[in-house]
Structures are given as C-alpha cells and as structure tokens.
Amino acid sequence: MTRVRHPYLDHSSPLAFAHRGGTANGLENTAAAFRQAAAAGYRYFETDVHTTSDGVLVAFHDATLDRVTDASGRIRDLPWAAVREARVAGKEPLPLFADLLEEFPEARWNVDLKAESALHPLIDLIRRKKAWDRVCVGSFTESRAARAQRLAGPELATSYGVGGVVGLRLRSWGIPAAVRAGAVAAQVPERQAGVPVVDRRFVREAHARGLQVHVWTVNDPARMHSLLDLGVDGIMTDHLETLRGVLTDRGAWI
C-alpha cells in the first residue's frame, strides 16, 4: 500500500468501490443502486457525469439514454425537463449528482467526466458543497483530467486518464515517459487491448510516485484475490457481495 496523499484517500485500504452503485441488479447509477451499496457497507462509490442541453449535471454513464432507460436521445441534446422523465430499467429516474452528494454525505465519489461540458459544472458543484475531500475526478481523456486539476487546484483529487496510465506503464518498464504531477491515483483495467496493465512492476512504479492503484471493473473473486496479492489499493466492482466477501475473508473489510 502507498501513503495517503489526499483526504479523499484517508481510509483503510484496500478501498472497495461500488461501480455505478453496483450494476448487477440493472439499476446502475441510480439513487436506488447507491442506497443498496450504502446498506451493504460501501463508502466509496463510482459514477459518471454528463450535462443536459440546459447545463444540468446528471449522474449517468452513456452519452445516450437508449441502452438502459425507457427513453432515447443524446443527453447533451435534451433539456433536463425531458431527461428527468427517463427511467432506468423502466423504474428509476436519473439522479442529479448534486442530489447524490446531498443524500450520501458520508460517501466518497469517484467521478468520471464523460463530457467536456460537465467539467465546469462539476468543479463549481464541488466548490459550492465544499466536497473536496469527498470527490476524485477522472476521465479517459488525460487532458480533461489535467484541466480539472488546473481549474480546481490542489484541493481536488484527480486520477490519470489513458495518457497518464500509458506513461506510468512505460516508466514501469524502464522507458522514460512524462507523467502528470499532482494526481493521487492510477485507475486502470487489468488489461487493455490484450496488453497487461497491472502487474507488480506497475504497482511498484505507482507507489514510488505516491499514487494508489485502483482496478476496474473486477467481478471474479479469484481475480480480486490475485490483484490484492499484487498490492493494489482499490477494486471497483459491479458485484457488491462478491468483493465484500473477498475482503472479509482477507480480514480487510472495514
């Protein structure tokens, strides 16, 4: 394990993240899913944000409503008045991220910035709520994560995007590569395009830079054990009971 660099990470590791609140019940990224995760003892939640055409910050993964709701259309093209009528699995509304922060005051949120338009509204919300110790901002786009860091300053926890992870992977192989200073975590898949990302060398390089390593999205208990044996600092899962069971077996469930 690596030292804590930000209050967001001030918790006994390994960290257990409820990916989209836990998607096994089909209600991903809904308040109902996060309530279930909280009831199961999770304190770290992963979610995603988009903005509607009128600038409302919504917790939702996809750019469109089509896959998991009873509505259709691109979120960025629709006003909140229309998006609020959509129901995930025909049951649950899309939550505002502001409402999630309010409903779960003890939770810490890993937030994937899915759209450039969500950057300023998200940072403004974190600033208004004084939620700097409760939110870590990430993005697949490294430049977007870097812009979030520059916009908010050192109070904001950020993770690496793909570019930062590639740089860290190269450095772990002894190949010189630039990596962004100021991030607190590398949040990565086990493999990408058939290439291993997480191994002992990667974890060692991340820890040497003061970074935690959080791996997504892991649902198999054998893989969870293997990653924890490598020294990763957190796991994101869809299957809440599985990860809780693994950590309980290892005496690491807090």
PDB file of C-alpha atoms in Angstrom:
ATOM      1  CA  MET A   1       0.000   0.000   0.000  1.00  0.00           C
ATOM      2  CA  THR A   2       1.089   3.577  -0.553  1.00  0.00           C
ATOM      3  CA  ARG A   3       0.915   6.634   1.631  1.00  0.00           C
ATOM      4  CA  VAL A   4      -2.170   8.838   1.608  1.00  0.00           C
ATOM      5  CA  ARG A   5      -1.686  11.975  -0.463  1.00  0.00           C
ATOM      6  CA  HIS A   6      -5.170  13.494  -0.206  1.00  0.00           C
ATOM      7  CA  PRO A   7      -8.044  13.417   2.327  1.00  0.00           C
ATOM      8  CA  TYR A   8     -10.146  11.580  -0.265  1.00  0.00           C
ATOM      9  CA  LEU A   9      -7.923   8.547   0.284  1.00  0.00           C
ATOM     10  CA  ASP A  10      -7.870   8.842   4.067  1.00  0.00           C
ATOM     11  CA  HIS A  11      -9.396   5.420   4.655  1.00  0.00           C
ATOM     12  CA  SER A  12      -8.039   1.964   5.363  1.00  0.00           C
ATOM     13  CA  SER A  13      -7.156   0.312   2.082  1.00  0.00           C
ATOM     14  CA  PRO A  14      -7.845  -1.665   0.022  1.00  0.00           C
ATOM     15  CA  LEU A  15     -10.742   0.539  -0.986  1.00  0.00           C
ATOM     16  CA  ALA A  16     -13.955  -1.116  -2.152  1.00  0.00           C
ATOM     17  CA  PHE A  17     -15.713   0.872  -4.887  1.00  0.00           C
ATOM     18  CA  ALA A  18     -19.335   0.231  -5.854  1.00  0.00           C
ATOM     19  CA  HIS A  19     -19.048   0.625  -9.642  1.00  0.00           C
ATOM     20  CA  ARG A  20     -22.047   2.712 -10.764  1.00  0.00           C
ATOM     21  CA  GLY A  21     -23.520   1.730  -7.422  1.00  0.00           C
ATOM     22  CA  GLY A  22     -23.352  -1.953  -8.375  1.00  0.00           C
ATOM     23  CA  THR A  23     -24.855  -2.857 -11.723  1.00  0.00           C
ATOM     24  CA  ALA A  24     -25.834  -6.482 -11.143  1.00  0.00           C
ATOM     25  CA  ASN A  25     -29.451  -5.510 -10.431  1.00  0.00           C
ATOM     26  CA  GLY A  26     -29.759  -3.468 -13.624  1.00  0.00           C
ATOM     27  CA  LEU A  27     -30.250  -0.123 -11.868  1.00  0.00           C
ATOM     28  CA  GLU A  28     -26.800   1.338 -12.485  1.00  0.00           C
ATOM     29  CA  ASN A  29     -26.087   4.932 -11.483  1.00  0.00           C
ATOM     30  CA  THR A  30     -29.417   5.408  -9.720  1.00  0.00           C
ATOM     31  CA  ALA A  31     -30.059   6.569  -6.181  1.00  0.00           C
ATOM     32  CA  ALA A  32     -31.590   3.132  -5.549  1.00  0.00           C
ATOM     33  CA  ALA A  33     -28.324   1.426  -6.526  1.00  0.00           C
ATOM     34  CA  PHE A  34     -26.252   3.699  -4.293  1.00  0.00           C
ATOM     35  CA  ARG A  35     -28.659   3.132  -1.397  1.00  0.00           C
ATOM     36  CA  GLN A  36     -28.129  -0.595  -1.827  1.00  0.00           C
ATOM     37  CA  ALA A  37     -24.359  -0.088  -1.854  1.00  0.00           C
ATOM     38  CA  ALA A  38     -24.508   2.036   1.291  1.00  0.00           C
ATOM     39  CA  ALA A  39     -26.646  -0.602   3.012  1.00  0.00           C
ATOM     40  CA  ALA A  40     -24.013  -3.213   2.080  1.00  0.00           C
ATOM     41  CA  GLY A  41     -21.364  -1.127   3.854  1.00  0.00           C
ATOM     42  CA  TYR A  42     -19.727   0.559   0.863  1.00  0.00           C
ATOM     43  CA  ARG A  43     -18.396   4.070   1.356  1.00  0.00           C
ATOM     44  CA  TYR A  44     -16.686   4.588  -1.999  1.00  0.00           C
ATOM     45  CA  PHE A  45     -18.980   4.953  -5.000  1.00  0.00           C
ATOM     46  CA  GLU A  46     -18.071   5.258  -8.684  1.00  0.00           C
ATOM     47  CA  THR A  47     -20.255   7.239 -11.058  1.00  0.00           C
ATOM     48  CA  ASP A  48     -20.162   9.285 -14.286  1.00  0.00           C
ATOM     49  CA  VAL A  49     -21.473  12.713 -15.214  1.00  0.00           C
ATOM     50  CA  HIS A  50     -22.944  14.399 -18.285  1.00  0.00           C
ATOM     51  CA  THR A  51     -24.731  17.687 -18.740  1.00  0.00           C
ATOM     52  CA  THR A  52     -28.092  18.263 -20.383  1.00  0.00           C
ATOM     53  CA  SER A  53     -28.638  20.875 -23.070  1.00  0.00           C
ATOM     54  CA  ASP A  54     -29.512  23.391 -20.344  1.00  0.00           C
ATOM     55  CA  GLY A  55     -26.413  22.633 -18.276  1.00  0.00           C
ATOM     56  CA  VAL A  56     -27.797  20.317 -15.592  1.00  0.00           C
ATOM     57  CA  LEU A  57     -25.250  17.835 -14.200  1.00  0.00           C
ATOM     58  CA  VAL A  58     -26.620  14.288 -14.362  1.00  0.00           C
ATOM     59  CA  ALA A  59     -25.103  11.082 -12.968  1.00  0.00           C
ATOM     60  CA  PHE A  60     -25.215   8.667 -15.911  1.00  0.00           C
ATOM     61  CA  HIS A  61     -22.712   6.578 -17.843  1.00  0.00           C
ATOM     62  CA  ASP A  62     -23.726   6.639 -21.501  1.00  0.00           C
ATOM     63  CA  ALA A  63     -23.895   9.618 -23.811  1.00  0.00           C
ATOM     64  CA  THR A  64     -27.392   8.478 -24.817  1.00  0.00           C
ATOM     65  CA  LEU A  65     -30.402   7.261 -22.862  1.00  0.00           C
ATOM     66  CA  ASP A  66     -31.064   4.329 -25.174  1.00  0.00           C
ATOM     67  CA  ARG A  67     -29.204   1.408 -23.556  1.00  0.00           C
ATOM     68  CA  VAL A  68     -30.580   1.359 -20.024  1.00  0.00           C
ATOM     69  CA  THR A  69     -33.650   3.605 -19.951  1.00  0.00           C
ATOM     70  CA  ASP A  70     -37.111   3.660 -21.474  1.00  0.00           C
ATOM     71  CA  ALA A  71     -36.239   6.857 -23.362  1.00  0.00           C
ATOM     72  CA  SER A  72     -33.845   7.727 -26.180  1.00  0.00           C
ATOM     73  CA  GLY A  73     -31.631  10.560 -27.346  1.00  0.00           C
ATOM     74  CA  ARG A  74     -28.319  12.176 -26.508  1.00  0.00           C
ATOM     75  CA  ILE A  75     -28.259  13.740 -23.057  1.00  0.00           C
ATOM     76  CA  ARG A  76     -26.392  16.800 -24.292  1.00  0.00           C
ATOM     77  CA  ASP A  77     -29.183  17.458 -26.813  1.00  0.00           C
ATOM     78  CA  LEU A  78     -32.053  17.185 -24.321  1.00  0.00           C
ATOM     79  CA  PRO A  79     -33.203  19.574 -21.587  1.00  0.00           C
ATOM     80  CA  TRP A  80     -33.412  18.369 -18.016  1.00  0.00           C
ATOM     81  CA  ALA A  81     -37.218  18.537 -18.235  1.00  0.00           C
ATOM     82  CA  ALA A  82     -37.051  15.681 -20.759  1.00  0.00           C
ATOM     83  CA  VAL A  83     -34.183  13.704 -19.208  1.00  0.00           C
ATOM     84  CA  ARG A  84     -35.851  13.664 -15.806  1.00  0.00           C
ATOM     85  CA  GLU A  85     -38.733  11.646 -17.273  1.00  0.00           C
ATOM     86  CA  ALA A  86     -36.467   8.759 -18.332  1.00  0.00           C
ATOM     87  CA  ARG A  87     -36.407   5.664 -16.145  1.00  0.00           C
ATOM     88  CA  VAL A  88     -33.501   3.222 -15.783  1.00  0.00           C
ATOM     89  CA  ALA A  89     -34.861  -0.306 -16.359  1.00  0.00           C
ATOM     90  CA  GLY A  90     -38.252   1.366 -16.591  1.00  0.00           C
ATOM     91  CA  LYS A  91     -38.134   2.055 -12.837  1.00  0.00           C
ATOM     92  CA  GLU A  92     -35.675   4.602 -11.509  1.00  0.00           C
ATOM     93  CA  PRO A  93     -35.004   8.213 -12.553  1.00  0.00           C
ATOM     94  CA  LEU A  94     -31.601   9.572 -13.428  1.00  0.00           C
ATOM     95  CA  PRO A  95     -30.194  11.395 -10.389  1.00  0.00           C
ATOM     96  CA  LEU A  96     -28.581  14.780 -10.284  1.00  0.00           C
ATOM     97  CA  PHE A  97     -25.060  14.488  -8.953  1.00  0.00           C
ATOM     98  CA  ALA A  98     -25.839  17.337  -6.543  1.00  0.00           C
ATOM     99  CA  ASP A  99     -28.646  15.245  -5.068  1.00  0.00           C
ATOM    100  CA  LEU A 100     -26.342  12.248  -4.625  1.00  0.00           C
ATOM    101  CA  LEU A 101     -23.826  14.378  -2.723  1.00  0.00           C
ATOM    102  CA  GLU A 102     -26.670  15.554  -0.516  1.00  0.00           C
ATOM    103  CA  GLU A 103     -28.241  12.146   0.112  1.00  0.00           C
ATOM    104  CA  PHE A 104     -24.978  10.351   0.884  1.00  0.00           C
ATOM    105  CA  PRO A 105     -22.957  12.818   2.971  1.00  0.00           C
ATOM    106  CA  GLU A 106     -20.537  10.145   4.229  1.00  0.00           C
ATOM    107  CA  ALA A 107     -19.805   8.673   0.796  1.00  0.00           C
ATOM    108  CA  ARG A 108     -16.742   9.399  -1.310  1.00  0.00           C
ATOM    109  CA  TRP A 109     -17.252   9.589  -5.030  1.00  0.00           C
ATOM    110  CA  ASN A 110     -15.056   8.628  -7.932  1.00  0.00           C
ATOM    111  CA  VAL A 111     -16.462  10.672 -10.808  1.00  0.00           C
ATOM    112  CA  ASP A 112     -15.687  10.015 -14.472  1.00  0.00           C
ATOM    113  CA  LEU A 113     -16.042  13.188 -16.522  1.00  0.00           C
ATOM    114  CA  LYS A 114     -17.747  11.798 -19.608  1.00  0.00           C
ATOM    115  CA  ALA A 115     -18.176  15.136 -21.378  1.00  0.00           C
ATOM    116  CA  GLU A 116     -16.176  18.344 -21.597  1.00  0.00           C
ATOM    117  CA  SER A 117     -19.358  20.304 -20.908  1.00  0.00           C
ATOM    118  CA  ALA A 118     -19.546  18.711 -17.453  1.00  0.00           C
ATOM    119  CA  LEU A 119     -16.142  19.983 -16.328  1.00  0.00           C
ATOM    120  CA  HIS A 120     -17.049  23.450 -15.053  1.00  0.00           C
ATOM    121  CA  PRO A 121     -20.433  22.452 -13.557  1.00  0.00           C
ATOM    122  CA  LEU A 122     -18.767  19.607 -11.650  1.00  0.00           C
ATOM    123  CA  ILE A 123     -15.956  21.746 -10.251  1.00  0.00           C
ATOM    124  CA  ASP A 124     -18.412  24.514  -9.371  1.00  0.00           C
ATOM    125  CA  LEU A 125     -20.606  22.000  -7.529  1.00  0.00           C
ATOM    126  CA  ILE A 126     -17.678  20.547  -5.582  1.00  0.00           C
ATOM    127  CA  ARG A 127     -16.623  24.070  -4.638  1.00  0.00           C
ATOM    128  CA  ARG A 128     -20.135  25.095  -3.522  1.00  0.00           C
ATOM    129  CA  LYS A 129     -20.564  21.930  -1.459  1.00  0.00           C
ATOM    130  CA  LYS A 130     -17.012  22.133  -0.088  1.00  0.00           C
ATOM    131  CA  ALA A 131     -16.732  18.478  -1.083  1.00  0.00           C
ATOM    132  CA  TRP A 132     -13.014  18.458  -1.910  1.00  0.00           C
ATOM    133  CA  ASP A 133     -12.342  15.519   0.403  1.00  0.00           C
ATOM    134  CA  ARG A 134     -15.286  13.520  -0.990  1.00  0.00           C
ATOM    135  CA  VAL A 135     -14.677  13.544  -4.748  1.00  0.00           C
ATOM    136  CA  CYS A 136     -11.934  12.238  -7.035  1.00  0.00           C
ATOM    137  CA  VAL A 137     -12.271  13.309 -10.663  1.00  0.00           C
ATOM    138  CA  GLY A 138     -11.092  11.126 -13.509  1.00  0.00           C
ATOM    139  CA  SER A 139     -11.524  10.849 -17.245  1.00  0.00           C
ATOM    140  CA  PHE A 140     -10.397   8.543 -20.017  1.00  0.00           C
ATOM    141  CA  THR A 141      -9.068  11.737 -21.602  1.00  0.00           C
ATOM    142  CA  GLU A 142      -5.904  12.686 -19.721  1.00  0.00           C
ATOM    143  CA  SER A 143      -6.052  16.299 -20.927  1.00  0.00           C
ATOM    144  CA  ARG A 144      -9.559  16.635 -19.419  1.00  0.00           C
ATOM    145  CA  ALA A 145      -8.406  15.296 -16.053  1.00  0.00           C
ATOM    146  CA  ALA A 146      -5.448  17.686 -16.209  1.00  0.00           C
ATOM    147  CA  ARG A 147      -7.776  20.613 -16.952  1.00  0.00           C
ATOM    148  CA  ALA A 148      -9.890  19.692 -13.933  1.00  0.00           C
ATOM    149  CA  GLN A 149      -6.756  19.719 -11.788  1.00  0.00           C
ATOM    150  CA  ARG A 150      -5.629  23.101 -13.134  1.00  0.00           C
ATOM    151  CA  LEU A 151      -9.096  24.611 -12.766  1.00  0.00           C
ATOM    152  CA  ALA A 152      -9.622  23.476  -9.179  1.00  0.00           C
ATOM    153  CA  GLY A 153      -6.086  23.472  -7.831  1.00  0.00           C
ATOM    154  CA  PRO A 154      -4.525  21.090  -5.307  1.00  0.00           C
ATOM    155  CA  GLU A 155      -7.704  20.743  -3.226  1.00  0.00           C
ATOM    156  CA  LEU A 156      -9.120  18.465  -5.943  1.00  0.00           C
ATOM    157  CA  ALA A 157      -8.141  14.799  -6.113  1.00  0.00           C
ATOM    158  CA  THR A 158      -7.684  13.519  -9.666  1.00  0.00           C
ATOM    159  CA  SER A 159      -6.688  10.252 -11.275  1.00  0.00           C
ATOM    160  CA  TYR A 160      -4.818   9.607 -14.506  1.00  0.00           C
ATOM    161  CA  GLY A 161      -6.527   9.287 -17.852  1.00  0.00           C
ATOM    162  CA  VAL A 162      -5.308   6.903 -20.536  1.00  0.00           C
ATOM    163  CA  GLY A 163      -2.297   9.053 -21.416  1.00  0.00           C
ATOM    164  CA  GLY A 164      -1.118   9.174 -17.817  1.00  0.00           C
ATOM    165  CA  VAL A 165      -1.562   5.426 -17.395  1.00  0.00           C
ATOM    166  CA  VAL A 166       0.440   4.758 -20.557  1.00  0.00           C
ATOM    167  CA  GLY A 167       3.224   6.965 -19.257  1.00  0.00           C
ATOM    168  CA  LEU A 168       3.228   5.149 -15.937  1.00  0.00           C
ATOM    169  CA  ARG A 169       3.250   1.751 -17.674  1.00  0.00           C
ATOM    170  CA  LEU A 170       6.232   2.786 -19.800  1.00  0.00           C
ATOM    171  CA  ARG A 171       8.112   4.042 -16.762  1.00  0.00           C
ATOM    172  CA  SER A 172       7.466   0.716 -15.025  1.00  0.00           C
ATOM    173  CA  TRP A 173       9.308  -0.924 -17.943  1.00  0.00           C
ATOM    174  CA  GLY A 174      12.232   1.475 -17.570  1.00  0.00           C
ATOM    175  CA  ILE A 175      11.237   3.593 -20.582  1.00  0.00           C
ATOM    176  CA  PRO A 176      11.369   7.360 -19.947  1.00  0.00           C
ATOM    177  CA  ALA A 177       7.931   8.955 -20.183  1.00  0.00           C
ATOM    178  CA  ALA A 178       6.309  12.111 -18.901  1.00  0.00           C
ATOM    179  CA  VAL A 179       3.529  11.741 -16.337  1.00  0.00           C
ATOM    180  CA  ARG A 180       1.371  14.432 -14.775  1.00  0.00           C
ATOM    181  CA  ALA A 181       2.283  15.551 -11.287  1.00  0.00           C
ATOM    182  CA  GLY A 182      -0.458  16.063  -8.729  1.00  0.00           C
ATOM    183  CA  ALA A 183      -2.710  13.070  -9.414  1.00  0.00           C
ATOM    184  CA  VAL A 184      -3.471  10.803  -6.466  1.00  0.00           C
ATOM    185  CA  ALA A 185      -4.353   7.547  -8.224  1.00  0.00           C
ATOM    186  CA  ALA A 186      -3.977   5.463 -11.343  1.00  0.00           C
ATOM    187  CA  GLN A 187      -7.363   3.876 -12.076  1.00  0.00           C
ATOM    188  CA  VAL A 188      -6.917   1.132 -14.617  1.00  0.00           C
ATOM    189  CA  PRO A 189      -8.226  -2.100 -16.135  1.00  0.00           C
ATOM    190  CA  GLU A 190      -6.211  -5.275 -15.616  1.00  0.00           C
ATOM    191  CA  ARG A 191      -5.549  -5.427 -19.359  1.00  0.00           C
ATOM    192  CA  GLN A 192      -6.100  -3.097 -22.292  1.00  0.00           C
ATOM    193  CA  ALA A 193      -6.237  -4.332 -25.897  1.00  0.00           C
ATOM    194  CA  GLY A 194      -4.634  -7.581 -24.754  1.00  0.00           C
ATOM    195  CA  VAL A 195      -1.716  -5.829 -23.051  1.00  0.00           C
ATOM    196  CA  PRO A 196      -1.328  -6.343 -19.277  1.00  0.00           C
ATOM    197  CA  VAL A 197      -1.625  -3.088 -17.357  1.00  0.00           C
ATOM    198  CA  VAL A 198      -1.492  -4.207 -13.737  1.00  0.00           C
ATOM    199  CA  ASP A 199       1.469  -6.239 -12.519  1.00  0.00           C
ATOM    200  CA  ARG A 200       3.999  -5.904  -9.727  1.00  0.00           C
ATOM    201  CA  ARG A 201       6.194  -3.527 -11.715  1.00  0.00           C
ATOM    202  CA  PHE A 202       3.250  -1.219 -12.455  1.00  0.00           C
ATOM    203  CA  VAL A 203       2.095  -1.208  -8.836  1.00  0.00           C
ATOM    204  CA  ARG A 204       5.650  -0.606  -7.621  1.00  0.00           C
ATOM    205  CA  GLU A 205       6.124   2.339 -10.015  1.00  0.00           C
ATOM    206  CA  ALA A 206       2.794   3.886  -8.986  1.00  0.00           C
ATOM    207  CA  HIS A 207       3.578   3.526  -5.298  1.00  0.00           C
ATOM    208  CA  ALA A 208       7.037   5.025  -5.821  1.00  0.00           C
ATOM    209  CA  ARG A 209       5.279   8.125  -7.165  1.00  0.00           C
ATOM    210  CA  GLY A 210       2.866   8.227  -4.219  1.00  0.00           C
ATOM    211  CA  LEU A 211      -0.069   7.021  -6.333  1.00  0.00           C
ATOM    212  CA  GLN A 212      -2.685   4.488  -5.346  1.00  0.00           C
ATOM    213  CA  VAL A 213      -3.733   1.859  -7.894  1.00  0.00           C
ATOM    214  CA  HIS A 214      -7.477   1.220  -8.312  1.00  0.00           C
ATOM    215  CA  VAL A 215      -8.526  -1.511 -10.762  1.00  0.00           C
ATOM    216  CA  TRP A 216     -11.827  -1.690 -12.663  1.00  0.00           C
ATOM    217  CA  THR A 217     -14.153  -3.466 -13.195  1.00  0.00           C
ATOM    218  CA  VAL A 218     -13.466  -6.749 -11.360  1.00  0.00           C
ATOM    219  CA  ASN A 219     -16.293  -9.190 -10.634  1.00  0.00           C
ATOM    220  CA  ASP A 220     -14.465 -12.517 -10.276  1.00  0.00           C
ATOM    221  CA  PRO A 221     -13.293 -13.428  -6.755  1.00  0.00           C
ATOM    222  CA  ALA A 222     -10.141 -15.190  -7.960  1.00  0.00           C
ATOM    223  CA  ARG A 223      -9.092 -12.089  -9.877  1.00  0.00           C
ATOM    224  CA  MET A 224      -9.850  -9.920  -6.850  1.00  0.00           C
ATOM    225  CA  HIS A 225      -7.560 -12.053  -4.682  1.00  0.00           C
ATOM    226  CA  SER A 226      -4.822 -12.003  -7.323  1.00  0.00           C
ATOM    227  CA  LEU A 227      -4.915  -8.220  -7.617  1.00  0.00           C
ATOM    228  CA  LEU A 228      -4.909  -7.725  -3.882  1.00  0.00           C
ATOM    229  CA  ASP A 229      -1.897 -10.035  -3.675  1.00  0.00           C
ATOM    230  CA  LEU A 230      -0.137  -7.695  -6.102  1.00  0.00           C
ATOM    231  CA  GLY A 231      -0.728  -4.826  -3.677  1.00  0.00           C
ATOM    232  CA  VAL A 232      -3.400  -2.821  -5.463  1.00  0.00           C
ATOM    233  CA  ASP A 233      -5.075  -0.217  -3.273  1.00  0.00           C
ATOM    234  CA  GLY A 234      -8.656  -0.462  -4.502  1.00  0.00           C
ATOM    235  CA  ILE A 235     -11.045  -2.513  -6.614  1.00  0.00           C
ATOM    236  CA  MET A 236     -14.166  -1.366  -8.432  1.00  0.00           C
ATOM    237  CA  THR A 237     -16.884  -3.969  -8.838  1.00  0.00           C
ATOM    238  CA  ASP A 238     -20.421  -4.478 -10.107  1.00  0.00           C
ATOM    239  CA  HIS A 239     -20.898  -7.381  -7.688  1.00  0.00           C
ATOM    240  CA  LEU A 240     -21.036  -5.878  -4.228  1.00  0.00           C
ATOM    241  CA  GLU A 241     -21.422  -9.076  -2.235  1.00  0.00           C
ATOM    242  CA  THR A 242     -18.526 -10.746  -4.052  1.00  0.00           C
ATOM    243  CA  LEU A 243     -15.988  -8.035  -3.251  1.00  0.00           C
ATOM    244  CA  ARG A 244     -17.240  -7.673   0.305  1.00  0.00           C
ATOM    245  CA  GLY A 245     -16.846 -11.434   0.752  1.00  0.00           C
ATOM    246  CA  VAL A 246     -13.303 -11.428  -0.599  1.00  0.00           C
ATOM    247  CA  LEU A 247     -12.244  -8.560   1.642  1.00  0.00           C
ATOM    248  CA  THR A 248     -13.966 -10.137   4.631  1.00  0.00           C
ATOM    249  CA  ASP A 249     -12.105 -13.387   4.014  1.00  0.00           C
ATOM    250  CA  ARG A 250      -8.826 -11.440   3.993  1.00  0.00           C
ATOM    251  CA  GLY A 251      -9.722  -9.508   7.158  1.00  0.00           C
ATOM    252  CA  ALA A 252      -9.744  -6.299   5.127  1.00  0.00           C
ATOM    253  CA  TRP A 253     -13.413  -5.309   5.079  1.00  0.00           C
ATOM    254  CA  ILE A 254     -13.860  -2.059   7.011  1.00  0.00           C
TER     255      ILE A 254
END
